[in-house]
Structure formats: C-alpha cells, structure tokens
XYZ file of C-alpha atoms in Angstrom:
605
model
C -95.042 -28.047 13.715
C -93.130 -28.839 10.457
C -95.075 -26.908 7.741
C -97.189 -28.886 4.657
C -95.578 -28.888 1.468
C -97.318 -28.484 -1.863
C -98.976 -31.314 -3.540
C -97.495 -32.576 -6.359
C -99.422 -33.544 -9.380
C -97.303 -36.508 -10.511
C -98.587 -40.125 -9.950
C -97.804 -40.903 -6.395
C -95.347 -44.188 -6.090
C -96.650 -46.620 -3.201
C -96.159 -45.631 0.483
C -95.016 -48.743 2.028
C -92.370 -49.707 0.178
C -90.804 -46.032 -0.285
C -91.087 -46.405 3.476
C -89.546 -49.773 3.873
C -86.357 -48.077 1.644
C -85.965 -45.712 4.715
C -86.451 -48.140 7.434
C -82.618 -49.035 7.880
C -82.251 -45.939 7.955
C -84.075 -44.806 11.044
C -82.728 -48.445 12.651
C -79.564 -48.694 12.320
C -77.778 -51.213 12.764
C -74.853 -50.995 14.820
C -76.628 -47.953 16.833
C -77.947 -48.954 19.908
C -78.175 -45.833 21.772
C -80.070 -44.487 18.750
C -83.033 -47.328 19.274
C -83.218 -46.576 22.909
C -84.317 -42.995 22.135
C -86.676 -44.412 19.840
C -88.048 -46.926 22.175
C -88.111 -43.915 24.661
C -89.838 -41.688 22.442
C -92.552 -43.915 21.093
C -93.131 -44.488 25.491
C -93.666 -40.865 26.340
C -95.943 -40.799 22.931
C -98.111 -43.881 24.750
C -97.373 -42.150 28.173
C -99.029 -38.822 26.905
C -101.867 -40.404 24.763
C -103.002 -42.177 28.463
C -102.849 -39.382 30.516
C -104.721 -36.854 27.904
C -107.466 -40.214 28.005
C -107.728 -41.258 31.189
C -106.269 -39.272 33.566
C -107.166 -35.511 32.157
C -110.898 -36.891 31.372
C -111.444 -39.236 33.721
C -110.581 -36.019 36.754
C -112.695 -34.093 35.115
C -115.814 -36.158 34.890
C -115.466 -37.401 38.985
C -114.407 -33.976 39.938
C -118.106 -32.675 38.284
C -119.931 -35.766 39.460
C -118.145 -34.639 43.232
C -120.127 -31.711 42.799
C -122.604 -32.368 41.593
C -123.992 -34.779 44.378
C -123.634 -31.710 46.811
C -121.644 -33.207 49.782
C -119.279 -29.914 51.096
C -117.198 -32.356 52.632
C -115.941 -33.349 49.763
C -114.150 -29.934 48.743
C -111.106 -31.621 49.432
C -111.736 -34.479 47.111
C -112.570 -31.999 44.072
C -109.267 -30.015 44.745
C -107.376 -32.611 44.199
C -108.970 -33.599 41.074
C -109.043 -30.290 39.548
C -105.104 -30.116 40.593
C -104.702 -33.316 39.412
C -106.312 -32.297 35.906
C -103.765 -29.464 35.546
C -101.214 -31.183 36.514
C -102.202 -33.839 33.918
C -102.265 -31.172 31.465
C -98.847 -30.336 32.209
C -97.759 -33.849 32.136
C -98.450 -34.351 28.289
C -96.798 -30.994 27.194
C -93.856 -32.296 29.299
C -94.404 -35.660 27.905
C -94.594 -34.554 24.234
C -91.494 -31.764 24.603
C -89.369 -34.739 26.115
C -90.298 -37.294 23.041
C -89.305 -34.316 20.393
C -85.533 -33.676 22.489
C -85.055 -37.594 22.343
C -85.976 -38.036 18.898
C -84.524 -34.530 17.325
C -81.176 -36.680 17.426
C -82.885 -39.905 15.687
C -83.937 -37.764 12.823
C -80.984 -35.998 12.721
C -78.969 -39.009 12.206
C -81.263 -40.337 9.728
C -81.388 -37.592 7.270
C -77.640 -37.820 7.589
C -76.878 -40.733 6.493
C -79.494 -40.887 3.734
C -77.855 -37.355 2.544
C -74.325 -38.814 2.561
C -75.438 -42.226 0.671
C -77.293 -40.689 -1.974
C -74.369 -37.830 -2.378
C -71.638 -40.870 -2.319
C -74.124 -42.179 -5.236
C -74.260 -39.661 -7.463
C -70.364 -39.273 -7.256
C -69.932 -43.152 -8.312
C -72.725 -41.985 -11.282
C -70.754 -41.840 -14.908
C -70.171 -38.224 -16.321
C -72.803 -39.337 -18.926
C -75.388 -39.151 -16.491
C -74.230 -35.851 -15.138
C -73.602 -34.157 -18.380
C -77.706 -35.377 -19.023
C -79.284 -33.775 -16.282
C -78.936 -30.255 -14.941
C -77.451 -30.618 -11.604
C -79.784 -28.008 -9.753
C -82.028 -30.250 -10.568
C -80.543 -33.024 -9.242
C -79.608 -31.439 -6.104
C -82.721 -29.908 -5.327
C -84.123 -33.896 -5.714
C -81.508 -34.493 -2.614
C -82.603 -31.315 -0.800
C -86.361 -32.409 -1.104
C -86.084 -35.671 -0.585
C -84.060 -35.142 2.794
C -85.801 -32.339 3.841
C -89.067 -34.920 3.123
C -87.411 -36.728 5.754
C -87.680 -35.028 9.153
C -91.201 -34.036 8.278
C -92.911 -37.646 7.529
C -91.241 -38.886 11.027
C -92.755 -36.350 12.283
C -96.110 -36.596 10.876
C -96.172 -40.687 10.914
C -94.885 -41.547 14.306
C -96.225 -38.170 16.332
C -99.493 -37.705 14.746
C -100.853 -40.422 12.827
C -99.791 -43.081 15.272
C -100.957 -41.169 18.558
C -103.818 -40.404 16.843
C -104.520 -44.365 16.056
C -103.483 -45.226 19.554
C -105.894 -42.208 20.876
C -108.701 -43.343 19.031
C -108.352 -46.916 20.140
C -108.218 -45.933 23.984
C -111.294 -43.206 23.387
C -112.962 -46.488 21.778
C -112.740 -48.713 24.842
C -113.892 -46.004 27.441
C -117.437 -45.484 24.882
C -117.723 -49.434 25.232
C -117.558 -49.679 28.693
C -119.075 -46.310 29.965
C -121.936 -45.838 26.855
C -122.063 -49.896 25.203
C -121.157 -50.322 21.113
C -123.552 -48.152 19.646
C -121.424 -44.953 20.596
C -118.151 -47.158 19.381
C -120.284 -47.566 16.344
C -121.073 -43.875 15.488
C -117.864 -42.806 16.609
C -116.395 -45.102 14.018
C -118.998 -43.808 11.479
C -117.899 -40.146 12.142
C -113.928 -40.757 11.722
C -114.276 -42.595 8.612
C -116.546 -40.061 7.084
C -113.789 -36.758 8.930
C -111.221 -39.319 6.623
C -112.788 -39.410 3.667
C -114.309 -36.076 3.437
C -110.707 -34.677 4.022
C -109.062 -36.761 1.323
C -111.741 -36.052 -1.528
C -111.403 -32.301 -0.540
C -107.671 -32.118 -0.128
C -107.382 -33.695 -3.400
C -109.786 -31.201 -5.099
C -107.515 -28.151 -3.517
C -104.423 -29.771 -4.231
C -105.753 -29.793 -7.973
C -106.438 -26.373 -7.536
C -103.566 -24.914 -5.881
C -101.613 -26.382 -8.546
C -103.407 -24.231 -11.551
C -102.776 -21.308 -8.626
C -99.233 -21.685 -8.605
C -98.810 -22.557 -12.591
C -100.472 -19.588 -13.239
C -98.037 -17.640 -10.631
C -95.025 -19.016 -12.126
C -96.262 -18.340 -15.756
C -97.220 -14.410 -14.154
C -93.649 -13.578 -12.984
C -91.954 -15.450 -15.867
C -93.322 -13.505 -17.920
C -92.954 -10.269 -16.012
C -88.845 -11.176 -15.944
C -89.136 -11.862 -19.807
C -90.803 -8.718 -20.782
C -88.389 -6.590 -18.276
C -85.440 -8.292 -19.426
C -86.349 -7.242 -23.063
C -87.001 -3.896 -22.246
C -85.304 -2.024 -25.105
C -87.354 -3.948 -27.597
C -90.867 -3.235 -25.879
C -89.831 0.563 -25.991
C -88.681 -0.120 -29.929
C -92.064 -1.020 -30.919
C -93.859 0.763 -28.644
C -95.074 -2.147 -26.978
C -95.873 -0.740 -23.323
C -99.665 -1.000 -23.097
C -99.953 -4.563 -24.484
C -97.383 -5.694 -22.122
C -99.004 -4.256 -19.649
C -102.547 -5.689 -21.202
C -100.939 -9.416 -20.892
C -99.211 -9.150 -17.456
C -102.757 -8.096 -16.396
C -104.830 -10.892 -18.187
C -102.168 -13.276 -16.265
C -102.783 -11.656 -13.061
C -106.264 -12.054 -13.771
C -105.977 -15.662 -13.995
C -104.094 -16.332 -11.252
C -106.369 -13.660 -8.630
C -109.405 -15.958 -9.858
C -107.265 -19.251 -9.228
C -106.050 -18.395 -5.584
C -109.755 -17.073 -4.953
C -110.866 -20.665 -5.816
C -108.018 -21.932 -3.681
C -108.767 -20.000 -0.558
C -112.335 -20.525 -0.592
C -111.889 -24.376 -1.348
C -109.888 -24.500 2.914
C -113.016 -22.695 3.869
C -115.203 -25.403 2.267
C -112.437 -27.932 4.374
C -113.078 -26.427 7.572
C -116.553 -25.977 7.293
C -117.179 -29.763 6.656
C -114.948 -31.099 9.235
C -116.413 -28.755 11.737
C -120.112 -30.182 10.123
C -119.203 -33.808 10.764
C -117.198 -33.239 14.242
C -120.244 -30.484 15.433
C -122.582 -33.302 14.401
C -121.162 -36.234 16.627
C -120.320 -33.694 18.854
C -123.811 -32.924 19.485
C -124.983 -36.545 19.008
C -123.324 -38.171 21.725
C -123.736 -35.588 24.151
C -127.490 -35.421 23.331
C -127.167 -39.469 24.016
C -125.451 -39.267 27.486
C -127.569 -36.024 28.628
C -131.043 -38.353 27.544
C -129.235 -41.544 29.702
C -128.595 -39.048 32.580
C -132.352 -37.818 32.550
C -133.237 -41.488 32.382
C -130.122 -42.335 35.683
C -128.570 -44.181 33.147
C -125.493 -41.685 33.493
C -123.962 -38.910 35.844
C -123.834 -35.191 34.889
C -119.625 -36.154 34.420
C -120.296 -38.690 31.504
C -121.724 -35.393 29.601
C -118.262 -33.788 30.824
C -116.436 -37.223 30.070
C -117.404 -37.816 26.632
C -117.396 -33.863 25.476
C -113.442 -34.133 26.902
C -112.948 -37.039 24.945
C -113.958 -36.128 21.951
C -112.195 -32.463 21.815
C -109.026 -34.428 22.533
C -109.689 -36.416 19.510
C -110.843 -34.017 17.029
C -107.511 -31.811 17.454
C -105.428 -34.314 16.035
C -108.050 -35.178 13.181
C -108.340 -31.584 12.374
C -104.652 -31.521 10.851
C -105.827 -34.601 9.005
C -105.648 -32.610 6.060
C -102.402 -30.842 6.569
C -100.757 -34.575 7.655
C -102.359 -35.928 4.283
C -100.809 -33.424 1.525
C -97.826 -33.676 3.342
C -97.002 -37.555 3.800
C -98.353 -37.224 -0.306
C -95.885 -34.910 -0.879
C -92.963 -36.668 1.446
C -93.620 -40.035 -0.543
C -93.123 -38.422 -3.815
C -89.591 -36.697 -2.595
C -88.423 -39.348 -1.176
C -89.104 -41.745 -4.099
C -87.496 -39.597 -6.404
C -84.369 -39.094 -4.268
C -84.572 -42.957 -4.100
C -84.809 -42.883 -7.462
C -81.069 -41.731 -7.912
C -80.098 -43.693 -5.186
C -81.439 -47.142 -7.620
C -79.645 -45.534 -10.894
C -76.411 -47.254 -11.983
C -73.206 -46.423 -12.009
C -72.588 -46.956 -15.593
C -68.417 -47.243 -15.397
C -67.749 -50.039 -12.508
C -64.771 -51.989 -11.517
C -64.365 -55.421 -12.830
C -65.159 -57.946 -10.463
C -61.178 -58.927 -10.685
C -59.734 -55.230 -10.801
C -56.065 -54.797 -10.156
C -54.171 -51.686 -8.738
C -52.478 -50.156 -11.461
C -48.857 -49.787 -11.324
C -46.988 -47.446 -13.289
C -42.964 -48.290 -13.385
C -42.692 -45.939 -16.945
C -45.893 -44.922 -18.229
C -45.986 -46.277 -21.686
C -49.312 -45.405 -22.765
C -50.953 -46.903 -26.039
C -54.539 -46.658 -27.968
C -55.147 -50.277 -29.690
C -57.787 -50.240 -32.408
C -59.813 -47.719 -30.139
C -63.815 -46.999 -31.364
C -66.077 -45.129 -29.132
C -69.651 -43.665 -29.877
C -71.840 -41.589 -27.403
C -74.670 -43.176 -28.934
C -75.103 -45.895 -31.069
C -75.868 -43.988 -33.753
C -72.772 -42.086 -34.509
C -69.332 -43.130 -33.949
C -66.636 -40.691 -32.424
C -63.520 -42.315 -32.868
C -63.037 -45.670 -35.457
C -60.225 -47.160 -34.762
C -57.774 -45.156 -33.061
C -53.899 -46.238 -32.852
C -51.418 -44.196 -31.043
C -48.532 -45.256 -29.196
C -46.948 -42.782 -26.725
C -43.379 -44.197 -24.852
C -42.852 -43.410 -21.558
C -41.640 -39.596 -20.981
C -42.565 -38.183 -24.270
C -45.138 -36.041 -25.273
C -48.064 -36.619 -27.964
C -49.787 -33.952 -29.307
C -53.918 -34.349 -30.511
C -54.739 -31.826 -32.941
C -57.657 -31.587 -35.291
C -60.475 -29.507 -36.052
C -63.668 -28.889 -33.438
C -65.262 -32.487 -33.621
C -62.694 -34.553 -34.489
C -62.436 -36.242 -31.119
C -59.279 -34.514 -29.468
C -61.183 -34.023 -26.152
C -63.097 -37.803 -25.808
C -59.351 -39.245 -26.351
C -58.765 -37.336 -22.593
C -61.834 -38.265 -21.034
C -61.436 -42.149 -22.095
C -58.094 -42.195 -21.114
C -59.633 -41.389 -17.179
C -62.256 -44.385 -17.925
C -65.030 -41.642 -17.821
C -67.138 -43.863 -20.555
C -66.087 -47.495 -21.501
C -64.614 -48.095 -25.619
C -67.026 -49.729 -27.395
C -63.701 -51.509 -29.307
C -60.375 -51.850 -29.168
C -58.666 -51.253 -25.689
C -56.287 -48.795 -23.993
C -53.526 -50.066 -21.948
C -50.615 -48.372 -19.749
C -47.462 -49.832 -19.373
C -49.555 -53.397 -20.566
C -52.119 -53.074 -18.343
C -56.031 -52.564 -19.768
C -57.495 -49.744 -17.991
C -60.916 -51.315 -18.361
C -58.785 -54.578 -16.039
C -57.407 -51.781 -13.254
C -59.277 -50.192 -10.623
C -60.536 -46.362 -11.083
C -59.107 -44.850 -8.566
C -55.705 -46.424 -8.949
C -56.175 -45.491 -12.610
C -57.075 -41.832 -12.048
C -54.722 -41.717 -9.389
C -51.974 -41.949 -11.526
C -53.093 -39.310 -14.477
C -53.147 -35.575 -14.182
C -54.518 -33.030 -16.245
C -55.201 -29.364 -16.917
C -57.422 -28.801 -18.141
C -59.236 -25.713 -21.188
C -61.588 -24.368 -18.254
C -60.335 -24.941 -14.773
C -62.874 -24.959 -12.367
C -61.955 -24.055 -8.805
C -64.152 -24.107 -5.290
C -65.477 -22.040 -3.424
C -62.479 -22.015 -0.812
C -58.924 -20.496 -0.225
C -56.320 -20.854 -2.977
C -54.201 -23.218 -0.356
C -57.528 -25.577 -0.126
C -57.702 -25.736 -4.134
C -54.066 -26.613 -4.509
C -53.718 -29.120 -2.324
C -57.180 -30.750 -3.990
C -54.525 -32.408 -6.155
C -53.280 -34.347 -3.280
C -55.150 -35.193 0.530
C -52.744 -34.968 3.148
C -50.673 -32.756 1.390
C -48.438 -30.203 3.826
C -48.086 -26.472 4.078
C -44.956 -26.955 2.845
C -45.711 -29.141 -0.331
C -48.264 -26.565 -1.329
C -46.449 -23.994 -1.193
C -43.861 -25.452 -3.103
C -46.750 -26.920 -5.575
C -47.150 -23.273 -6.521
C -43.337 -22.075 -7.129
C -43.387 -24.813 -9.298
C -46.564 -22.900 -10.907
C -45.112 -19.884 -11.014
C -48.292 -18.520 -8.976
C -46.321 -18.696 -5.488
C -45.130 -15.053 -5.970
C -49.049 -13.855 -6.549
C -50.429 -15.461 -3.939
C -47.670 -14.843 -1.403
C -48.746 -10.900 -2.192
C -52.274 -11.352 -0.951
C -52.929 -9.903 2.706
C -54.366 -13.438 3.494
C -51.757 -15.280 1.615
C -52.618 -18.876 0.630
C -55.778 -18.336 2.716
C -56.800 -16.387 0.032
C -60.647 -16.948 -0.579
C -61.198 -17.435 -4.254
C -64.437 -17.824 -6.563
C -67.957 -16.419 -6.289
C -67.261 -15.184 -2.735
C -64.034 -13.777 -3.021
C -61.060 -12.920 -5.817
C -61.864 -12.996 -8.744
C -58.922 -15.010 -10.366
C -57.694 -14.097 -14.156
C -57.637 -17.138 -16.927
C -53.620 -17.418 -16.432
C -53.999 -17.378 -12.805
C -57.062 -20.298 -12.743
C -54.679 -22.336 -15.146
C -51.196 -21.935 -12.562
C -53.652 -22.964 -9.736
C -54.223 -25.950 -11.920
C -50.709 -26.593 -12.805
C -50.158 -26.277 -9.138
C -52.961 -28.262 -8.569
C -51.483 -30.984 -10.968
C -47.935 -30.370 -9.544
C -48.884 -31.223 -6.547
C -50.605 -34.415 -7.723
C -47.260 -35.412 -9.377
C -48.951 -37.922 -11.730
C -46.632 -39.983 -14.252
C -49.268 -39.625 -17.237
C -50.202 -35.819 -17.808
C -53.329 -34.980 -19.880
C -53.275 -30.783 -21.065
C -56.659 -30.524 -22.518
C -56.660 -27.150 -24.526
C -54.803 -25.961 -21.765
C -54.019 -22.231 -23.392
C -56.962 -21.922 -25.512
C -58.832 -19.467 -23.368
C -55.597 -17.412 -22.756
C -54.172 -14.338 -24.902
C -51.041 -15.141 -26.582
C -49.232 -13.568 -23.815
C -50.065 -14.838 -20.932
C -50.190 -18.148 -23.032
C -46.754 -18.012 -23.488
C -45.968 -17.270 -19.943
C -47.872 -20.498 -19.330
C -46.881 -22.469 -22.379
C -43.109 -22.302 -20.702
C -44.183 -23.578 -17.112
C -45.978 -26.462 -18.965
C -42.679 -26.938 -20.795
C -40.903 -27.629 -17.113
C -43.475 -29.894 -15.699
C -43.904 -32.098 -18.760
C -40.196 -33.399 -18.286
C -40.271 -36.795 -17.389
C -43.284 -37.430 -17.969
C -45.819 -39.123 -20.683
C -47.949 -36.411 -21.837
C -50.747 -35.822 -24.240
C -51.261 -32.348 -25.424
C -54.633 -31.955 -26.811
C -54.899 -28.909 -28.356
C -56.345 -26.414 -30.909
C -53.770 -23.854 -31.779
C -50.824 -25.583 -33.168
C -48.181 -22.885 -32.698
C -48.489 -24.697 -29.029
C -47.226 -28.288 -30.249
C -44.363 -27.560 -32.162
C -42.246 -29.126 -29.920
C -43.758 -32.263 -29.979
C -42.750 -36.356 -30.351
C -45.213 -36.891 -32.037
C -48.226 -35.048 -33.500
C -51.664 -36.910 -34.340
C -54.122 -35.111 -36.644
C -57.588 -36.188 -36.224
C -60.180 -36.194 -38.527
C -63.795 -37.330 -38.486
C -62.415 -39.860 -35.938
C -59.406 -41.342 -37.519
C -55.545 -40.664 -37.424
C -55.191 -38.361 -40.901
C -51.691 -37.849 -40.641
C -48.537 -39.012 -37.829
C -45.332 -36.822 -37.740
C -43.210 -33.820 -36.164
C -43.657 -30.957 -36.453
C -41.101 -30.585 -39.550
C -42.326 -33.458 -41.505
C -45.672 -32.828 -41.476
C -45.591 -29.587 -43.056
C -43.201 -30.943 -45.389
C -46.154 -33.214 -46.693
C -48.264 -30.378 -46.919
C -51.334 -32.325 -45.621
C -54.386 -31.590 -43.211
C -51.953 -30.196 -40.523
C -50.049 -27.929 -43.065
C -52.939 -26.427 -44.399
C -54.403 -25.615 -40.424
C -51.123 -24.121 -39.666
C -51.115 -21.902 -42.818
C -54.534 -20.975 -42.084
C -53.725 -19.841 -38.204
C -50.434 -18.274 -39.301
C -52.980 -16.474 -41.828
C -55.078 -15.868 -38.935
C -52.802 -14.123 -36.571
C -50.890 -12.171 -39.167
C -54.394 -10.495 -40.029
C -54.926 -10.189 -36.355
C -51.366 -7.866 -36.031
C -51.955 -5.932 -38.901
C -55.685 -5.098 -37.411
C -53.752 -4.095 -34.211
C-alpha cells in the first residue's frame, strides 16, 4: 500500500479539474493496448468487490443456516460451502494481485509521459525564469508531483471506487434481506465514519504541521549552532545553546505528543461509530430471528458484510490526506506545465542561414526590468571572420550582449541581425545552432569526458571527438587516463582543473564548428599561465570565424579588429588596440590600471 504523504497547509486547488489535466494522460490516445488493461483492471476490481459480497457472505450465511437446521445429511452440502468460502477468499486476493500486474504498466506509462512533458516544458522556459527560481525547487515540484501520481491512481480507482461500488452492492442485499430501514442506518453510519474522519484528519493535519515546523526549526538550529562552533566556544556560549536546543525540543516533544494522541482520538471514533452499527444491526437481525423473521445466517450475513465494508472505510483517513496532498502536487507541477515560455518562435520563423556571418547590433536597448535599462542603444558592426572584442567594467553589459545574441531574452529596441537576417525573424534552434561559445565557468555533466565533448554535436563519431580534442589541445590528457575518453568526470569522478574544464569546452565548441563564436570571459578564472596556454588555442580556432571576445582583462584583446568599451550601457570608445590608448580614454586608463595591477602583483611575488 502506497504510504500517505503529509498534509500540506496551502489552500487546496479543486480536485476535478486538476484531475481532468491528467486524464489524457492515463487515456491515451493512440494506446490501445494500454485501455485494455484498464478496462481489465477496473473488471477484476468489480469481479473481486462481487465475490467478497455475494459469494464469500452469502456461503457463509447458508453454510450456518445448513447447520443450524440439524439435518447430518447435509454435511456434504456445508463442505462445499465452507470450501467454496475459502476458495472465494482466495479468488479476491488473486483478483486484486492480477488488477495491480495489469495496471503497474498503466501507471507506469502515465507518470512517464507527464515527467517527460513537464521536463520538455521547463527546457522551452526562458533563462529568466530559471535564473528566478532555485531549481531544487523546481525539480522537487516534478518529483512530487509525479510521484503524486502513482499514489492517487491508486487510492481513486482501487479504494475509493471499490469502496463506492462495495457499498452500493452491501446496500441492495440490506434492502432485500432486512427492508430500507437498515439501508437507512447504514447510510446514516457512513456519512457520519466520513465526516468524523475529515473534521479529525483536518485537526491532525493542522497539528502535524506545527510538529514538523517545530522539527525543522529544532535541527536547523542544531546545524547553525554546530556550524558556528568556534564562536559559541569564544563567548562561552555552551549552556545557553544547549538551554535553546532544549526549549525547541521541548516544543516539538509536546507537539508530536498532541499529534500521536490526536490518531488515537481517530481510531477510537471510527471504531465508536462502526462498533455502534455494528452492534445495531446485529441486535436488529438477532430480535427478527427470535421473532422467525430471520435465520441464525442473516446474523452471520450481515456481521460479514459489514467487516468487509468497514476495512476499506477504516483507511478513509489515510486515502483522505493523501488524495489532499496528491491534488496539491500535482497542481503545482501543473502549474509549470501552464507557465510560458517567454522567448517563442514567430509564427513565420525562418531557418537561419549563415553563408559569412556578418553579425551587427542596430540601435540595441535591453532592460531586465522596466525600471533600469542595461544597454541604450547599442551599435556594433562585426564583418564576417573578424573578431570584436567587449570590454568594460563589471556592469557595463559585456555579458547580456552574449546572452542576447543566443535570443535568451527578447531587445526591448533596436534589432540584431546576422548576415541580414533578424534573429527575433529566425527560428531558435537554427539560430543557436549556428553560434558557439565558451564560456567564464564551463559547466560539465556528470558523464565521461567523450559524452561532454561530443555535447557540442549529436551524432558526432569516435573519431570526430577525438579529433575535437587535438584541436583542444586536451587530446594528449585525456588519452593518459586508464579509461581514456571514458573518463568519468564531475562530482563522481575527476576532478578536472579550470584549464582543463575550458579545453573540454573548446573541444566542446570545436566540435560544434559554429560560424559565429561567443568567448565569454573565457580566461578570467585561469592564472596567467595556463591562460596563456589557452589564450593561444583560442587564437587557432577563432580563424575564420566571426567572434566576439567578451572579456575583462584586456592584455587578452590586444589582438583585436575591433575593441568596444562599454560603459553604463553605451559604446564609450571604438578602436584597436593602438589607437585607443593613443586617445588616452576609458580603455587607456583600465589598461594602465591592470598593467599597475600586475606589476604590483610580481614585485609581491
């Protein structure tokens, strides 16, 4: 049996139509051999409700009323009722075992292809909205919500739908074997079971919450004061540490007390109202068979029936917290399913084509926000093959030049176009298709060195990989590994230096072999050694290509077509290297300053 999940204070969103979202889901369309094991499944649910109604109780009750009339003869007759009853017994375990194998599939399938449309989703989701939320969060909203999935089906179509179905057939046999007024009382007792269960469940779910606040705040605060340890022991701080953890562990012992005793105040209720009509109807049949109104098996008949129906109503409170809690899951996963993509195609999006690369920035203003403006009016004009350098100080807008160019957030004026063609009028993936970068901070997976290289290209070959990385430089490295280019690399396996992570994304980017090249800071993070190792590989794989070099050290751009200086979001100065420090401008006083900079740095070495 799946297990309940916790309640979750927030307000709840409406049942029916989060479960109407998952509906196609669980039907697909195109799927039939997925609806027959439905269909199947829901049968052997009616197939097992019927024989734990009629055939279990029903064998019971003439196998008692056999014996009880005293005839020997019919030994016979009560042996095969009694085997009959087992067997019957059997039957529905069978019957129930056989519905979970057909429909383990169902849900399977389900959860999977909810999973893989909300995780197509969030990839089609602009970086803005990434960048916004924290994407464990995010990702544990997936894992709920599908997890939410498996359990609900289970709940909805194996408990609270036999149970309907149960209660309906229990209801017919009390109006034809005891007339309405037991159909009556029965009716009486499951609505009060229903509502009794909800008020309490509600009341504990109010409490466990306070339980588990008070929990969290405990050990949060038993990390905090650890994690400052030195400073407790500066100020001599042990005992009131101490003092507070207690007072919190206080608070929560008195919580889960309340918590705990508020399930015994659950079970004794429902056992009040079940013992209650328990006893009632019995008492009613056992008065009808003093009076020959009924046999000694209608006490038998009715005491069977209503066990049966009371097991299913005693998880009433379990199934209730968790369908709560599966609702509010699944609504919020449906919640990022209904966000929208905030970058789309235009409706008449053309495949870019790139015969040169000619790359320009037309009267370009962006803002993050309304309320302050990035870049204000932006002009640059890079032919095809040459490189432009983006320098400025931190702020200036060097790095949301890189991310516009790859359409990550749409200009609010102006337009950029490549060779003529407004990447706001081209397709995405065309678009991003035909720009590399490398980036300040590469970030590689969790996978073999081979799998992140050929990232920059599906389909690419053993042999194109491996000559991705000669082209990196990084061939020689990784060729000296015992697992070569199955190398596992990242949290699980080597540990990777800043010039190696950058070759792997040269490689990466090699690989790619884009005719626009974006290096965002690529050096920045290096020493100047390894920076120059890397500076000279960039050098080789710039040729022949438009590039833009964004960058903060400007001992790296010297070579440079062009050089842009930035400042407060507008082109301060335009020039080589030469001429601009012949103006003595912005960019001759930031190169005096870091020639300043590293001269003090060698004489303190």
């Amino acid at each position: 049996m799946p297990p309940a999940l916790t309640t979750d204070p927030r307000v709840e969103p409406p049942l029916w139509p989060t479960l109407k979202r998952f509906l196609p889901f669980l039907w697909p369309a195109g799927e039939p051999a997925l609806k027959v094991r439905i269909v199947a499944a829901m049968m052997l649910v009616a197939a097992s409700k019927v024989t734990q109604v009629y055939v279990i109780a029903f064998s019971l009750k003439w196998a008692v009323d056999a014996m009880a009339a005293g005839d020997r003869s019919a030994t016979w007759l009560v042996v095969a009722l009694v085997v009959g009853y087992a067997a019957a017994r059997f039957a529905t375990t069978l019957f129930d075992n056989l519905r979970n194998t057909l429909f383990e599939r169902v849900g399977q399938e389900a959860t999977r292809r909810l999973a893989a449309t909300v995780f197509a989703h969030l990839h089609q989701l602009s970086l803005r909205f990434h960048l916004e939320r924290r994407t464990g969060a995010v990702t544990k909203v997936v894992e709920r919500g599908t997890k939410s999935i498996d359990t609900m089906l289970y709940f909805m179509l194996f408990n609270i739908a036999p149970t309907v179905l149960e209660l309906g057939l229990v209801l017919n046999i009390f109006r034809g074997s005891f007339g309405w007024g037991m159909v009556a009382a029965t009716c009486m007792m499951v609505v009060a079971y229903i509502w009794f269960t909800r008020v309490v469940t509600d009341w504990r779910a109010a409490l466990r919450t306070r339980m588990n606040d008070l929990d969290t705040g405990a050990v949060a605060h038993a990390v905090d004061s650890l994690l400052n340890f030195e400073t407790v022991k500066y100020f001599g701080a042990e005992a009131r540490e101490a003092k507070r953890y207690e007072n919190a562990m206080v608070a929560y012992a008195n919580a889960a007390t309340k918590s705990e005793n508020s399930l015994a105040w659950l079970n004794v209720g429902q056992a009040l109202i079940t013992g209650l009509m328990m006893a009632a109807g019995m008492a009613f049949v056992a008065r009808g068979w003093g009076a020959g109104s009924f046999t000694a098996g209608d006490v038998v008949l009715i005491s069977t029936l209503l066990s049966q129906l009371f097991r299913p109503l005693d998880l009433l409170g379990m199934v209730y917290r968790t369908i709560r809690q599966g609702v509010l899951d699944m609504s919020a996963m449906f919640d990022l399913v209904d966000t929208p993509g905030e970058i789309v195609d235009a409706p008449d999006a053309t495949v870019l084509t790139v015969p040169s690369g000619h790359v320009r920035f037309e009267g370009v203003h962006f803002a993050y926000d309304g309320d302050r403006e990035i870049l204000r009016g932006i002009d640059l004009d890079v032919p095809p093959g040459t490189t432009c350098a983006i320098v400025g100080v931190s702020g200036a807008g060097k790095s949301t030049i890189a991310r516009l160019l790859f359409r990550f957030y749409d200009l609010t004026g102006g337009r950029i176009t490549i060779d003529g063609q407004d990447i706001a009028r081209v397709t995405q993936a065309s678009l991003r298709s035909a720009i590399g970068i490398v980036p300040q901070d590469t970030v590689l997976f969790n996978d073999t060195i081979g799998y992140n290289i050929a990232y920059g290209r599906e389909g690419a070959s053993t042999e194109e990989i491996v000559r991705a990385a000669r082209g990196a430089s990084i061939a020689d490295f990784i060729e000296g590994q015992p697992e070569g280019y199955d190398t596992r690399v990242g949290e699980r396996g080597l540990k990777l230096s800043g010039g190696e992570k950058q070759r792997v994304a040269i490689a990466r980017t090699l690989l790619k072999n884009p005719p626009v090249l974006v290096l965002d800071e690529a050096t920045s993070a290096l020493d100047s050694r390894t920076e120059a190792a890397i500076l000279d590989t960039l050098d080789e794989i710039e040729r022949g290509r438009t590039t833009l070099v964004i960058a903060h050290r400007l001992s790296t751009v010297v070579g440079a077509d062009q050089i842009v200086v930035l400042e407060a979001g507008v082109v301060a100065e335009r020039g080589r290297h030469a001429e601009l420090l012949r103006r003595g401008g912005l960019y001759a006083a930031m190169w005096n300053r870091q020639q300043t900079e590293r001269d003090e740095l060698l004489a303190a070495e």
